[in-house]
Amino acid sequence: MYDCAVLVVLYNCKPVDSVTIQSLLDSRPAGRKTKFIFWNNGPTRQHFDLNEASGLDVELEETLQNESLAKIYNQFINKVQSKLYVILDHDSSVSSNYIAAINTVSEGQCAFPIIWNENKATGPLVNGSIVNKPGPLVFSDTLLAIGSGVIIGCDIIQAIKDAYGNVFDERFYLYGIDSTFCYRLERLKLSTSCKIIPGFQHSLSRLEDENTKVTDFRRKERGYSFGLTLRHYKKLSYLRVFFILLCKRILNKSPLSITHIVKALVSGRHYRDTK
């Protein structure tokens, strides 16, 4: 069994250009038995010179069809037996403080890093407010965080598997995977097993897109994510937002496609789900 397993998911990014991989190679985490998996999710095949990772236990995986991130995360967890699991995107400038914080996470804990964008904290959200200082969560806290940088202890992994069959909800493909993971922790009353740790700089596509036109692809993906969350997790806050979106749709000002939300809500399935 490994002490720590680290997944880096790449999309449309060469390994040599990945900020995450480069920062991991520069830091050369030592002192623990660590497994690294660099997972290219397409759209083209990539090459990585394993000589650059000399001294590290690295394995390469590829799914060129832009596979569901939830499925990749679950395959990673099932593939490696480890005490801790770390999930990272390809564009995170992993800090030494974050790497040091990994050593403070036990097998019965789940840790979420503070995410910085241009020196401004953008998450996680605890009780609806952005957190910019490390600390534990209490029983009544509600958490929303992006998945990049999350550290999950094997005991938490097992608790979620026992309840849901898998750790991440594979009904979601791109959006909604992080939030539904947090909802599962909340439902299982695992908030007191979670904590906020020092984080790193991370490029958030949502923030980058705020001043640009939302593509039809993102509008569709977000619509399905919203509808599936409303269907399967029955969040009252989502229901309120849905009615607001309906009103905006009438005024032709909705940022999401009501059609896609309704399709997901009725079918309970993502449009890419071929099962």
PDB file of C-alpha atoms in Angstrom:
ATOM      1  CA  MET A   1       0.000   0.000   0.000  1.00  0.00           C
ATOM      2  CA  TYR A   2       1.173   3.503  -0.863  1.00  0.00           C
ATOM      3  CA  ASP A   3       1.191   6.332   1.639  1.00  0.00           C
ATOM      4  CA  CYS A   4      -0.123   8.695  -1.021  1.00  0.00           C
ATOM      5  CA  ALA A   5      -1.463   8.401  -4.594  1.00  0.00           C
ATOM      6  CA  VAL A   6      -1.490  11.531  -6.773  1.00  0.00           C
ATOM      7  CA  LEU A   7      -3.571  11.937  -9.940  1.00  0.00           C
ATOM      8  CA  VAL A   8      -2.947  14.717 -12.470  1.00  0.00           C
ATOM      9  CA  VAL A   9      -5.565  14.934 -15.228  1.00  0.00           C
ATOM     10  CA  LEU A  10      -4.498  16.639 -18.445  1.00  0.00           C
ATOM     11  CA  TYR A  11      -6.735  17.830 -21.270  1.00  0.00           C
ATOM     12  CA  ASN A  12      -5.393  19.472 -24.411  1.00  0.00           C
ATOM     13  CA  CYS A  13      -2.126  19.971 -22.579  1.00  0.00           C
ATOM     14  CA  LYS A  14       1.276  18.425 -23.141  1.00  0.00           C
ATOM     15  CA  PRO A  15       2.805  16.980 -19.957  1.00  0.00           C
ATOM     16  CA  VAL A  16       5.850  19.186 -20.460  1.00  0.00           C
ATOM     17  CA  ASP A  17       3.534  22.238 -20.435  1.00  0.00           C
ATOM     18  CA  SER A  18       1.600  21.231 -17.320  1.00  0.00           C
ATOM     19  CA  VAL A  19       2.189  23.671 -14.471  1.00  0.00           C
ATOM     20  CA  THR A  20       1.083  20.982 -12.017  1.00  0.00           C
ATOM     21  CA  ILE A  21       3.475  18.313 -13.252  1.00  0.00           C
ATOM     22  CA  GLN A  22       6.362  20.757 -13.379  1.00  0.00           C
ATOM     23  CA  SER A  23       5.730  21.975  -9.840  1.00  0.00           C
ATOM     24  CA  LEU A  24       5.506  18.369  -8.614  1.00  0.00           C
ATOM     25  CA  LEU A  25       8.785  17.510 -10.331  1.00  0.00           C
ATOM     26  CA  ASP A  26      10.420  20.605  -8.871  1.00  0.00           C
ATOM     27  CA  SER A  27       9.224  19.823  -5.358  1.00  0.00           C
ATOM     28  CA  ARG A  28      10.189  16.139  -5.540  1.00  0.00           C
ATOM     29  CA  PRO A  29       8.038  15.066  -2.557  1.00  0.00           C
ATOM     30  CA  ALA A  30      10.118  12.766  -0.392  1.00  0.00           C
ATOM     31  CA  GLY A  31       9.820  10.695   2.752  1.00  0.00           C
ATOM     32  CA  ARG A  32       6.611   8.930   1.764  1.00  0.00           C
ATOM     33  CA  LYS A  33       5.836   6.077  -0.590  1.00  0.00           C
ATOM     34  CA  THR A  34       3.986   7.974  -3.312  1.00  0.00           C
ATOM     35  CA  LYS A  35       2.430   6.857  -6.601  1.00  0.00           C
ATOM     36  CA  PHE A  36       1.901   9.397  -9.394  1.00  0.00           C
ATOM     37  CA  ILE A  37      -0.552   8.854 -12.251  1.00  0.00           C
ATOM     38  CA  PHE A  38      -0.524  11.348 -15.121  1.00  0.00           C
ATOM     39  CA  TRP A  39      -3.786  10.875 -17.032  1.00  0.00           C
ATOM     40  CA  ASN A  40      -4.139  12.348 -20.517  1.00  0.00           C
ATOM     41  CA  ASN A  41      -7.855  12.764 -21.249  1.00  0.00           C
ATOM     42  CA  GLY A  42      -7.376  13.820 -24.864  1.00  0.00           C
ATOM     43  CA  PRO A  43      -8.013  14.947 -27.411  1.00  0.00           C
ATOM     44  CA  THR A  44      -4.649  13.789 -28.851  1.00  0.00           C
ATOM     45  CA  ARG A  45      -2.044  11.303 -27.705  1.00  0.00           C
ATOM     46  CA  GLN A  46       0.782  12.821 -25.672  1.00  0.00           C
ATOM     47  CA  HIS A  47       4.344  11.795 -24.868  1.00  0.00           C
ATOM     48  CA  PHE A  48       6.049  12.142 -21.525  1.00  0.00           C
ATOM     49  CA  ASP A  49       9.729  11.439 -20.985  1.00  0.00           C
ATOM     50  CA  LEU A  50       9.825   9.294 -17.842  1.00  0.00           C
ATOM     51  CA  ASN A  51      13.490  10.202 -17.440  1.00  0.00           C
ATOM     52  CA  GLU A  52      12.287  13.627 -16.319  1.00  0.00           C
ATOM     53  CA  ALA A  53      10.553  11.924 -13.397  1.00  0.00           C
ATOM     54  CA  SER A  54      13.575   9.915 -12.353  1.00  0.00           C
ATOM     55  CA  GLY A  55      13.214   8.769  -8.767  1.00  0.00           C
ATOM     56  CA  LEU A  56       9.411   9.066  -8.796  1.00  0.00           C
ATOM     57  CA  ASP A  57       6.956   6.190  -9.200  1.00  0.00           C
ATOM     58  CA  VAL A  58       5.032   7.438 -12.261  1.00  0.00           C
ATOM     59  CA  GLU A  59       2.434   5.722 -14.436  1.00  0.00           C
ATOM     60  CA  LEU A  60       0.809   7.114 -17.587  1.00  0.00           C
ATOM     61  CA  GLU A  61      -2.848   6.621 -18.588  1.00  0.00           C
ATOM     62  CA  GLU A  62      -4.779   7.878 -21.620  1.00  0.00           C
ATOM     63  CA  THR A  63      -8.448   8.197 -22.509  1.00  0.00           C
ATOM     64  CA  LEU A  64      -8.517  10.229 -25.692  1.00  0.00           C
ATOM     65  CA  GLN A  65     -12.330  10.500 -25.907  1.00  0.00           C
ATOM     66  CA  ASN A  66     -12.570  13.151 -23.144  1.00  0.00           C
ATOM     67  CA  GLU A  67     -13.928  10.686 -20.589  1.00  0.00           C
ATOM     68  CA  SER A  68     -16.090  11.708 -17.650  1.00  0.00           C
ATOM     69  CA  LEU A  69     -13.886  13.142 -14.921  1.00  0.00           C
ATOM     70  CA  ALA A  70     -15.947  11.285 -12.321  1.00  0.00           C
ATOM     71  CA  LYS A  71     -15.107   7.990 -14.035  1.00  0.00           C
ATOM     72  CA  ILE A  72     -11.414   8.872 -14.213  1.00  0.00           C
ATOM     73  CA  TYR A  73     -11.334   9.788 -10.524  1.00  0.00           C
ATOM     74  CA  ASN A  74     -13.061   6.529  -9.578  1.00  0.00           C
ATOM     75  CA  GLN A  75     -10.772   4.443 -11.804  1.00  0.00           C
ATOM     76  CA  PHE A  76      -7.762   6.108 -10.211  1.00  0.00           C
ATOM     77  CA  ILE A  77      -9.046   5.330  -6.712  1.00  0.00           C
ATOM     78  CA  ASN A  78      -9.809   1.709  -7.629  1.00  0.00           C
ATOM     79  CA  LYS A  79      -6.488   1.277  -9.426  1.00  0.00           C
ATOM     80  CA  VAL A  80      -4.160   2.204  -6.563  1.00  0.00           C
ATOM     81  CA  GLN A  81      -4.264   1.027  -2.963  1.00  0.00           C
ATOM     82  CA  SER A  82      -3.221   3.981  -0.850  1.00  0.00           C
ATOM     83  CA  LYS A  83      -3.769   5.655   2.503  1.00  0.00           C
ATOM     84  CA  LEU A  84      -4.375   9.053   0.863  1.00  0.00           C
ATOM     85  CA  TYR A  85      -5.615  10.089  -2.586  1.00  0.00           C
ATOM     86  CA  VAL A  86      -4.803  13.465  -4.155  1.00  0.00           C
ATOM     87  CA  ILE A  87      -6.574  14.794  -7.264  1.00  0.00           C
ATOM     88  CA  LEU A  88      -5.119  17.644  -9.323  1.00  0.00           C
ATOM     89  CA  ASP A  89      -5.841  19.435 -12.610  1.00  0.00           C
ATOM     90  CA  HIS A  90      -3.004  20.189 -15.018  1.00  0.00           C
ATOM     91  CA  ASP A  91      -2.923  23.945 -14.323  1.00  0.00           C
ATOM     92  CA  SER A  92      -2.279  24.193 -10.573  1.00  0.00           C
ATOM     93  CA  SER A  93       0.925  25.758  -9.300  1.00  0.00           C
ATOM     94  CA  VAL A  94       1.358  23.352  -6.392  1.00  0.00           C
ATOM     95  CA  SER A  95       3.002  25.096  -3.446  1.00  0.00           C
ATOM     96  CA  SER A  96       5.419  23.741  -0.864  1.00  0.00           C
ATOM     97  CA  ASN A  97       2.913  24.673   1.866  1.00  0.00           C
ATOM     98  CA  TYR A  98       0.270  22.538   0.186  1.00  0.00           C
ATOM     99  CA  ILE A  99       2.635  19.577  -0.192  1.00  0.00           C
ATOM    100  CA  ALA A 100       3.632  19.898   3.461  1.00  0.00           C
ATOM    101  CA  ALA A 101      -0.062  19.985   4.429  1.00  0.00           C
ATOM    102  CA  ILE A 102      -0.614  16.586   2.789  1.00  0.00           C
ATOM    103  CA  ASN A 103       1.425  15.104   5.652  1.00  0.00           C
ATOM    104  CA  THR A 104      -1.116  16.463   8.147  1.00  0.00           C
ATOM    105  CA  VAL A 105      -4.062  14.599   6.621  1.00  0.00           C
ATOM    106  CA  SER A 106      -4.997  11.281   8.214  1.00  0.00           C
ATOM    107  CA  GLU A 107      -6.731   8.274   6.661  1.00  0.00           C
ATOM    108  CA  GLY A 108      -9.986   9.351   8.287  1.00  0.00           C
ATOM    109  CA  GLN A 109      -9.944  12.909   6.935  1.00  0.00           C
ATOM    110  CA  CYS A 110     -10.714  14.842   3.762  1.00  0.00           C
ATOM    111  CA  ALA A 111      -8.828  18.089   3.086  1.00  0.00           C
ATOM    112  CA  PHE A 112      -9.579  20.930   0.668  1.00  0.00           C
ATOM    113  CA  PRO A 113      -6.947  23.530  -0.283  1.00  0.00           C
ATOM    114  CA  ILE A 114      -7.526  27.268  -0.406  1.00  0.00           C
ATOM    115  CA  ILE A 115      -7.640  28.141  -4.101  1.00  0.00           C
ATOM    116  CA  TRP A 116      -6.019  31.380  -5.198  1.00  0.00           C
ATOM    117  CA  ASN A 117      -6.505  33.185  -8.502  1.00  0.00           C
ATOM    118  CA  GLU A 118      -4.248  36.180  -9.055  1.00  0.00           C
ATOM    119  CA  ASN A 119      -3.600  36.403  -5.290  1.00  0.00           C
ATOM    120  CA  LYS A 120      -7.315  36.410  -4.475  1.00  0.00           C
ATOM    121  CA  ALA A 121      -8.915  33.525  -2.625  1.00  0.00           C
ATOM    122  CA  THR A 122     -11.750  32.050  -4.721  1.00  0.00           C
ATOM    123  CA  GLY A 123     -12.653  29.020  -2.598  1.00  0.00           C
ATOM    124  CA  PRO A 124     -13.581  26.822  -0.916  1.00  0.00           C
ATOM    125  CA  LEU A 125     -16.969  28.100   0.248  1.00  0.00           C
ATOM    126  CA  VAL A 126     -17.999  27.259   3.816  1.00  0.00           C
ATOM    127  CA  ASN A 127     -21.552  28.263   4.686  1.00  0.00           C
ATOM    128  CA  GLY A 128     -21.614  30.361   1.519  1.00  0.00           C
ATOM    129  CA  SER A 129     -18.496  32.418   2.307  1.00  0.00           C
ATOM    130  CA  ILE A 130     -15.032  32.146   0.759  1.00  0.00           C
ATOM    131  CA  VAL A 131     -12.462  30.753   3.186  1.00  0.00           C
ATOM    132  CA  ASN A 132      -8.911  32.111   3.079  1.00  0.00           C
ATOM    133  CA  LYS A 133      -7.497  30.557   6.260  1.00  0.00           C
ATOM    134  CA  PRO A 134      -6.837  26.893   7.099  1.00  0.00           C
ATOM    135  CA  GLY A 135      -8.910  25.214   9.771  1.00  0.00           C
ATOM    136  CA  PRO A 136     -11.306  22.369  10.584  1.00  0.00           C
ATOM    137  CA  LEU A 137     -15.002  22.197   9.728  1.00  0.00           C
ATOM    138  CA  VAL A 138     -17.711  21.662  12.320  1.00  0.00           C
ATOM    139  CA  PHE A 139     -20.807  19.474  12.143  1.00  0.00           C
ATOM    140  CA  SER A 140     -23.173  22.200  10.924  1.00  0.00           C
ATOM    141  CA  ASP A 141     -20.865  23.530   8.183  1.00  0.00           C
ATOM    142  CA  THR A 142     -21.814  23.224   4.521  1.00  0.00           C
ATOM    143  CA  LEU A 143     -18.949  23.013   2.054  1.00  0.00           C
ATOM    144  CA  LEU A 144     -18.546  23.670  -1.662  1.00  0.00           C
ATOM    145  CA  ALA A 145     -15.129  23.283  -3.257  1.00  0.00           C
ATOM    146  CA  ILE A 146     -13.510  22.462  -6.563  1.00  0.00           C
ATOM    147  CA  GLY A 147     -11.969  19.013  -6.828  1.00  0.00           C
ATOM    148  CA  SER A 148      -8.469  20.096  -7.757  1.00  0.00           C
ATOM    149  CA  GLY A 149      -6.207  19.563  -4.765  1.00  0.00           C
ATOM    150  CA  VAL A 150      -8.663  17.560  -2.686  1.00  0.00           C
ATOM    151  CA  ILE A 151      -7.005  14.976  -0.428  1.00  0.00           C
ATOM    152  CA  ILE A 152      -9.176  12.025   0.575  1.00  0.00           C
ATOM    153  CA  GLY A 153      -8.247   9.494   3.252  1.00  0.00           C
ATOM    154  CA  CYS A 154      -8.920   5.821   2.556  1.00  0.00           C
ATOM    155  CA  ASP A 155     -11.422   5.592   5.435  1.00  0.00           C
ATOM    156  CA  ILE A 156     -13.483   8.397   3.878  1.00  0.00           C
ATOM    157  CA  ILE A 157     -13.202   6.616   0.525  1.00  0.00           C
ATOM    158  CA  GLN A 158     -14.630   3.442   2.045  1.00  0.00           C
ATOM    159  CA  ALA A 159     -17.458   5.254   3.819  1.00  0.00           C
ATOM    160  CA  ILE A 160     -18.616   6.889   0.570  1.00  0.00           C
ATOM    161  CA  LYS A 161     -18.265   3.620  -1.364  1.00  0.00           C
ATOM    162  CA  ASP A 162     -20.339   1.790   1.223  1.00  0.00           C
ATOM    163  CA  ALA A 163     -23.121   4.334   0.818  1.00  0.00           C
ATOM    164  CA  TYR A 164     -23.030   5.028  -2.934  1.00  0.00           C
ATOM    165  CA  GLY A 165     -21.010   2.264  -4.591  1.00  0.00           C
ATOM    166  CA  ASN A 166     -18.437   4.765  -5.868  1.00  0.00           C
ATOM    167  CA  VAL A 167     -16.770   7.912  -4.570  1.00  0.00           C
ATOM    168  CA  PHE A 168     -17.635  10.357  -7.372  1.00  0.00           C
ATOM    169  CA  ASP A 169     -21.032  10.436  -9.076  1.00  0.00           C
ATOM    170  CA  GLU A 170     -20.551   9.078 -12.608  1.00  0.00           C
ATOM    171  CA  ARG A 171     -23.853  10.550 -13.793  1.00  0.00           C
ATOM    172  CA  PHE A 172     -21.880  13.796 -14.127  1.00  0.00           C
ATOM    173  CA  TYR A 173     -19.219  14.324 -16.808  1.00  0.00           C
ATOM    174  CA  LEU A 174     -17.602  17.763 -16.506  1.00  0.00           C
ATOM    175  CA  TYR A 175     -19.503  20.080 -14.168  1.00  0.00           C
ATOM    176  CA  GLY A 176     -21.158  19.077 -10.907  1.00  0.00           C
ATOM    177  CA  ILE A 177     -18.620  16.408  -9.961  1.00  0.00           C
ATOM    178  CA  ASP A 178     -16.987  18.518  -7.254  1.00  0.00           C
ATOM    179  CA  SER A 179     -20.195  19.866  -5.740  1.00  0.00           C
ATOM    180  CA  THR A 180     -21.935  16.475  -5.643  1.00  0.00           C
ATOM    181  CA  PHE A 181     -18.888  15.020  -3.897  1.00  0.00           C
ATOM    182  CA  CYS A 182     -19.340  17.694  -1.228  1.00  0.00           C
ATOM    183  CA  TYR A 183     -23.053  16.883  -1.029  1.00  0.00           C
ATOM    184  CA  ARG A 184     -22.193  13.232  -0.415  1.00  0.00           C
ATOM    185  CA  LEU A 185     -19.886  14.201   2.435  1.00  0.00           C
ATOM    186  CA  GLU A 186     -22.659  16.369   3.869  1.00  0.00           C
ATOM    187  CA  ARG A 187     -25.285  13.614   3.570  1.00  0.00           C
ATOM    188  CA  LEU A 188     -23.009  11.132   5.312  1.00  0.00           C
ATOM    189  CA  LYS A 189     -22.367  13.647   8.118  1.00  0.00           C
ATOM    190  CA  LEU A 190     -18.640  13.677   7.441  1.00  0.00           C
ATOM    191  CA  SER A 191     -18.180  17.441   7.787  1.00  0.00           C
ATOM    192  CA  THR A 192     -16.254  17.059  11.037  1.00  0.00           C
ATOM    193  CA  SER A 193     -13.780  14.844   9.169  1.00  0.00           C
ATOM    194  CA  CYS A 194     -13.040  17.668   6.700  1.00  0.00           C
ATOM    195  CA  LYS A 195     -10.619  20.557   6.972  1.00  0.00           C
ATOM    196  CA  ILE A 196      -9.245  23.461   4.951  1.00  0.00           C
ATOM    197  CA  ILE A 197      -5.493  23.470   4.266  1.00  0.00           C
ATOM    198  CA  PRO A 198      -3.000  25.867   2.622  1.00  0.00           C
ATOM    199  CA  GLY A 199      -3.480  25.830  -1.121  1.00  0.00           C
ATOM    200  CA  PHE A 200      -2.091  27.143  -4.374  1.00  0.00           C
ATOM    201  CA  GLN A 201      -2.661  29.258  -7.472  1.00  0.00           C
ATOM    202  CA  HIS A 202      -5.146  27.675  -9.841  1.00  0.00           C
ATOM    203  CA  SER A 203      -6.606  28.830 -13.146  1.00  0.00           C
ATOM    204  CA  LEU A 204     -10.408  28.703 -12.972  1.00  0.00           C
ATOM    205  CA  SER A 205     -12.103  28.443 -16.360  1.00  0.00           C
ATOM    206  CA  ARG A 206     -15.343  29.724 -14.809  1.00  0.00           C
ATOM    207  CA  LEU A 207     -13.643  32.978 -13.810  1.00  0.00           C
ATOM    208  CA  GLU A 208     -11.823  33.272 -17.117  1.00  0.00           C
ATOM    209  CA  ASP A 209     -15.103  32.868 -18.985  1.00  0.00           C
ATOM    210  CA  GLU A 210     -16.951  35.587 -17.093  1.00  0.00           C
ATOM    211  CA  ASN A 211     -15.885  38.254 -19.559  1.00  0.00           C
ATOM    212  CA  THR A 212     -16.261  36.093 -22.646  1.00  0.00           C
ATOM    213  CA  LYS A 213     -19.214  34.583 -24.439  1.00  0.00           C
ATOM    214  CA  VAL A 214     -20.390  31.307 -22.912  1.00  0.00           C
ATOM    215  CA  THR A 215     -20.085  28.617 -25.567  1.00  0.00           C
ATOM    216  CA  ASP A 216     -23.017  26.390 -26.486  1.00  0.00           C
ATOM    217  CA  PHE A 217     -21.000  23.419 -25.195  1.00  0.00           C
ATOM    218  CA  ARG A 218     -20.523  24.945 -21.734  1.00  0.00           C
ATOM    219  CA  ARG A 219     -24.132  26.115 -21.609  1.00  0.00           C
ATOM    220  CA  LYS A 220     -25.281  22.566 -22.375  1.00  0.00           C
ATOM    221  CA  GLU A 221     -22.890  20.946 -19.878  1.00  0.00           C
ATOM    222  CA  ARG A 222     -23.850  23.363 -17.115  1.00  0.00           C
ATOM    223  CA  GLY A 223     -27.529  22.899 -17.889  1.00  0.00           C
ATOM    224  CA  TYR A 224     -27.280  19.140 -17.582  1.00  0.00           C
ATOM    225  CA  SER A 225     -25.199  19.418 -14.411  1.00  0.00           C
ATOM    226  CA  PHE A 226     -27.809  21.706 -12.867  1.00  0.00           C
ATOM    227  CA  GLY A 227     -30.714  19.455 -13.866  1.00  0.00           C
ATOM    228  CA  LEU A 228     -29.033  16.265 -12.667  1.00  0.00           C
ATOM    229  CA  THR A 229     -28.171  17.844  -9.327  1.00  0.00           C
ATOM    230  CA  LEU A 230     -31.755  18.985  -8.893  1.00  0.00           C
ATOM    231  CA  ARG A 231     -33.011  15.492  -9.800  1.00  0.00           C
ATOM    232  CA  HIS A 232     -30.632  13.341  -7.770  1.00  0.00           C
ATOM    233  CA  TYR A 233     -29.669  15.551  -4.819  1.00  0.00           C
ATOM    234  CA  LYS A 234     -32.874  17.572  -4.406  1.00  0.00           C
ATOM    235  CA  LYS A 235     -31.109  20.692  -3.156  1.00  0.00           C
ATOM    236  CA  LEU A 236     -33.653  23.328  -2.149  1.00  0.00           C
ATOM    237  CA  SER A 237     -31.247  26.090  -3.158  1.00  0.00           C
ATOM    238  CA  TYR A 238     -31.116  24.648  -6.689  1.00  0.00           C
ATOM    239  CA  LEU A 239     -34.920  24.596  -6.848  1.00  0.00           C
ATOM    240  CA  ARG A 240     -35.024  28.292  -5.977  1.00  0.00           C
ATOM    241  CA  VAL A 241     -32.414  29.074  -8.631  1.00  0.00           C
ATOM    242  CA  PHE A 242     -34.366  27.010 -11.168  1.00  0.00           C
ATOM    243  CA  PHE A 243     -37.459  29.169 -10.730  1.00  0.00           C
ATOM    244  CA  ILE A 244     -35.313  32.306 -11.029  1.00  0.00           C
ATOM    245  CA  LEU A 245     -33.862  30.933 -14.280  1.00  0.00           C
ATOM    246  CA  LEU A 246     -37.354  30.243 -15.573  1.00  0.00           C
ATOM    247  CA  CYS A 247     -38.285  33.855 -14.943  1.00  0.00           C
ATOM    248  CA  LYS A 248     -35.117  35.047 -16.664  1.00  0.00           C
ATOM    249  CA  ARG A 249     -35.822  32.732 -19.583  1.00  0.00           C
ATOM    250  CA  ILE A 250     -39.150  34.409 -20.044  1.00  0.00           C
ATOM    251  CA  LEU A 251     -37.235  37.673 -20.208  1.00  0.00           C
ATOM    252  CA  ASN A 252     -34.645  36.029 -22.475  1.00  0.00           C
ATOM    253  CA  LYS A 253     -31.863  36.632 -19.921  1.00  0.00           C
ATOM    254  CA  SER A 254     -31.149  33.112 -18.649  1.00  0.00           C
ATOM    255  CA  PRO A 255     -27.409  32.206 -18.490  1.00  0.00           C
ATOM    256  CA  LEU A 256     -28.288  28.504 -18.753  1.00  0.00           C
ATOM    257  CA  SER A 257     -30.355  26.511 -21.219  1.00  0.00           C
ATOM    258  CA  ILE A 258     -33.709  25.742 -19.615  1.00  0.00           C
ATOM    259  CA  THR A 259     -34.219  23.040 -22.264  1.00  0.00           C
ATOM    260  CA  HIS A 260     -31.116  21.139 -21.142  1.00  0.00           C
ATOM    261  CA  ILE A 261     -31.999  21.546 -17.471  1.00  0.00           C
ATOM    262  CA  VAL A 262     -35.446  20.085 -18.062  1.00  0.00           C
ATOM    263  CA  LYS A 263     -34.095  17.220 -20.187  1.00  0.00           C
ATOM    264  CA  ALA A 264     -31.662  16.249 -17.421  1.00  0.00           C
ATOM    265  CA  LEU A 265     -34.317  16.677 -14.759  1.00  0.00           C
ATOM    266  CA  VAL A 266     -36.778  14.415 -16.593  1.00  0.00           C
ATOM    267  CA  SER A 267     -34.354  11.738 -17.837  1.00  0.00           C
ATOM    268  CA  GLY A 268     -32.024  11.699 -14.831  1.00  0.00           C
ATOM    269  CA  ARG A 269     -29.176  11.063 -17.265  1.00  0.00           C
ATOM    270  CA  HIS A 270     -26.422  13.048 -18.938  1.00  0.00           C
ATOM    271  CA  TYR A 271     -26.744  13.382 -22.709  1.00  0.00           C
ATOM    272  CA  ARG A 272     -23.382  11.625 -23.131  1.00  0.00           C
ATOM    273  CA  ASP A 273     -24.483   8.654 -21.029  1.00  0.00           C
ATOM    274  CA  THR A 274     -24.954   5.818 -23.530  1.00  0.00           C
ATOM    275  CA  LYS A 275     -25.867   3.107 -21.018  1.00  0.00           C
TER     276      LYS A 275
END
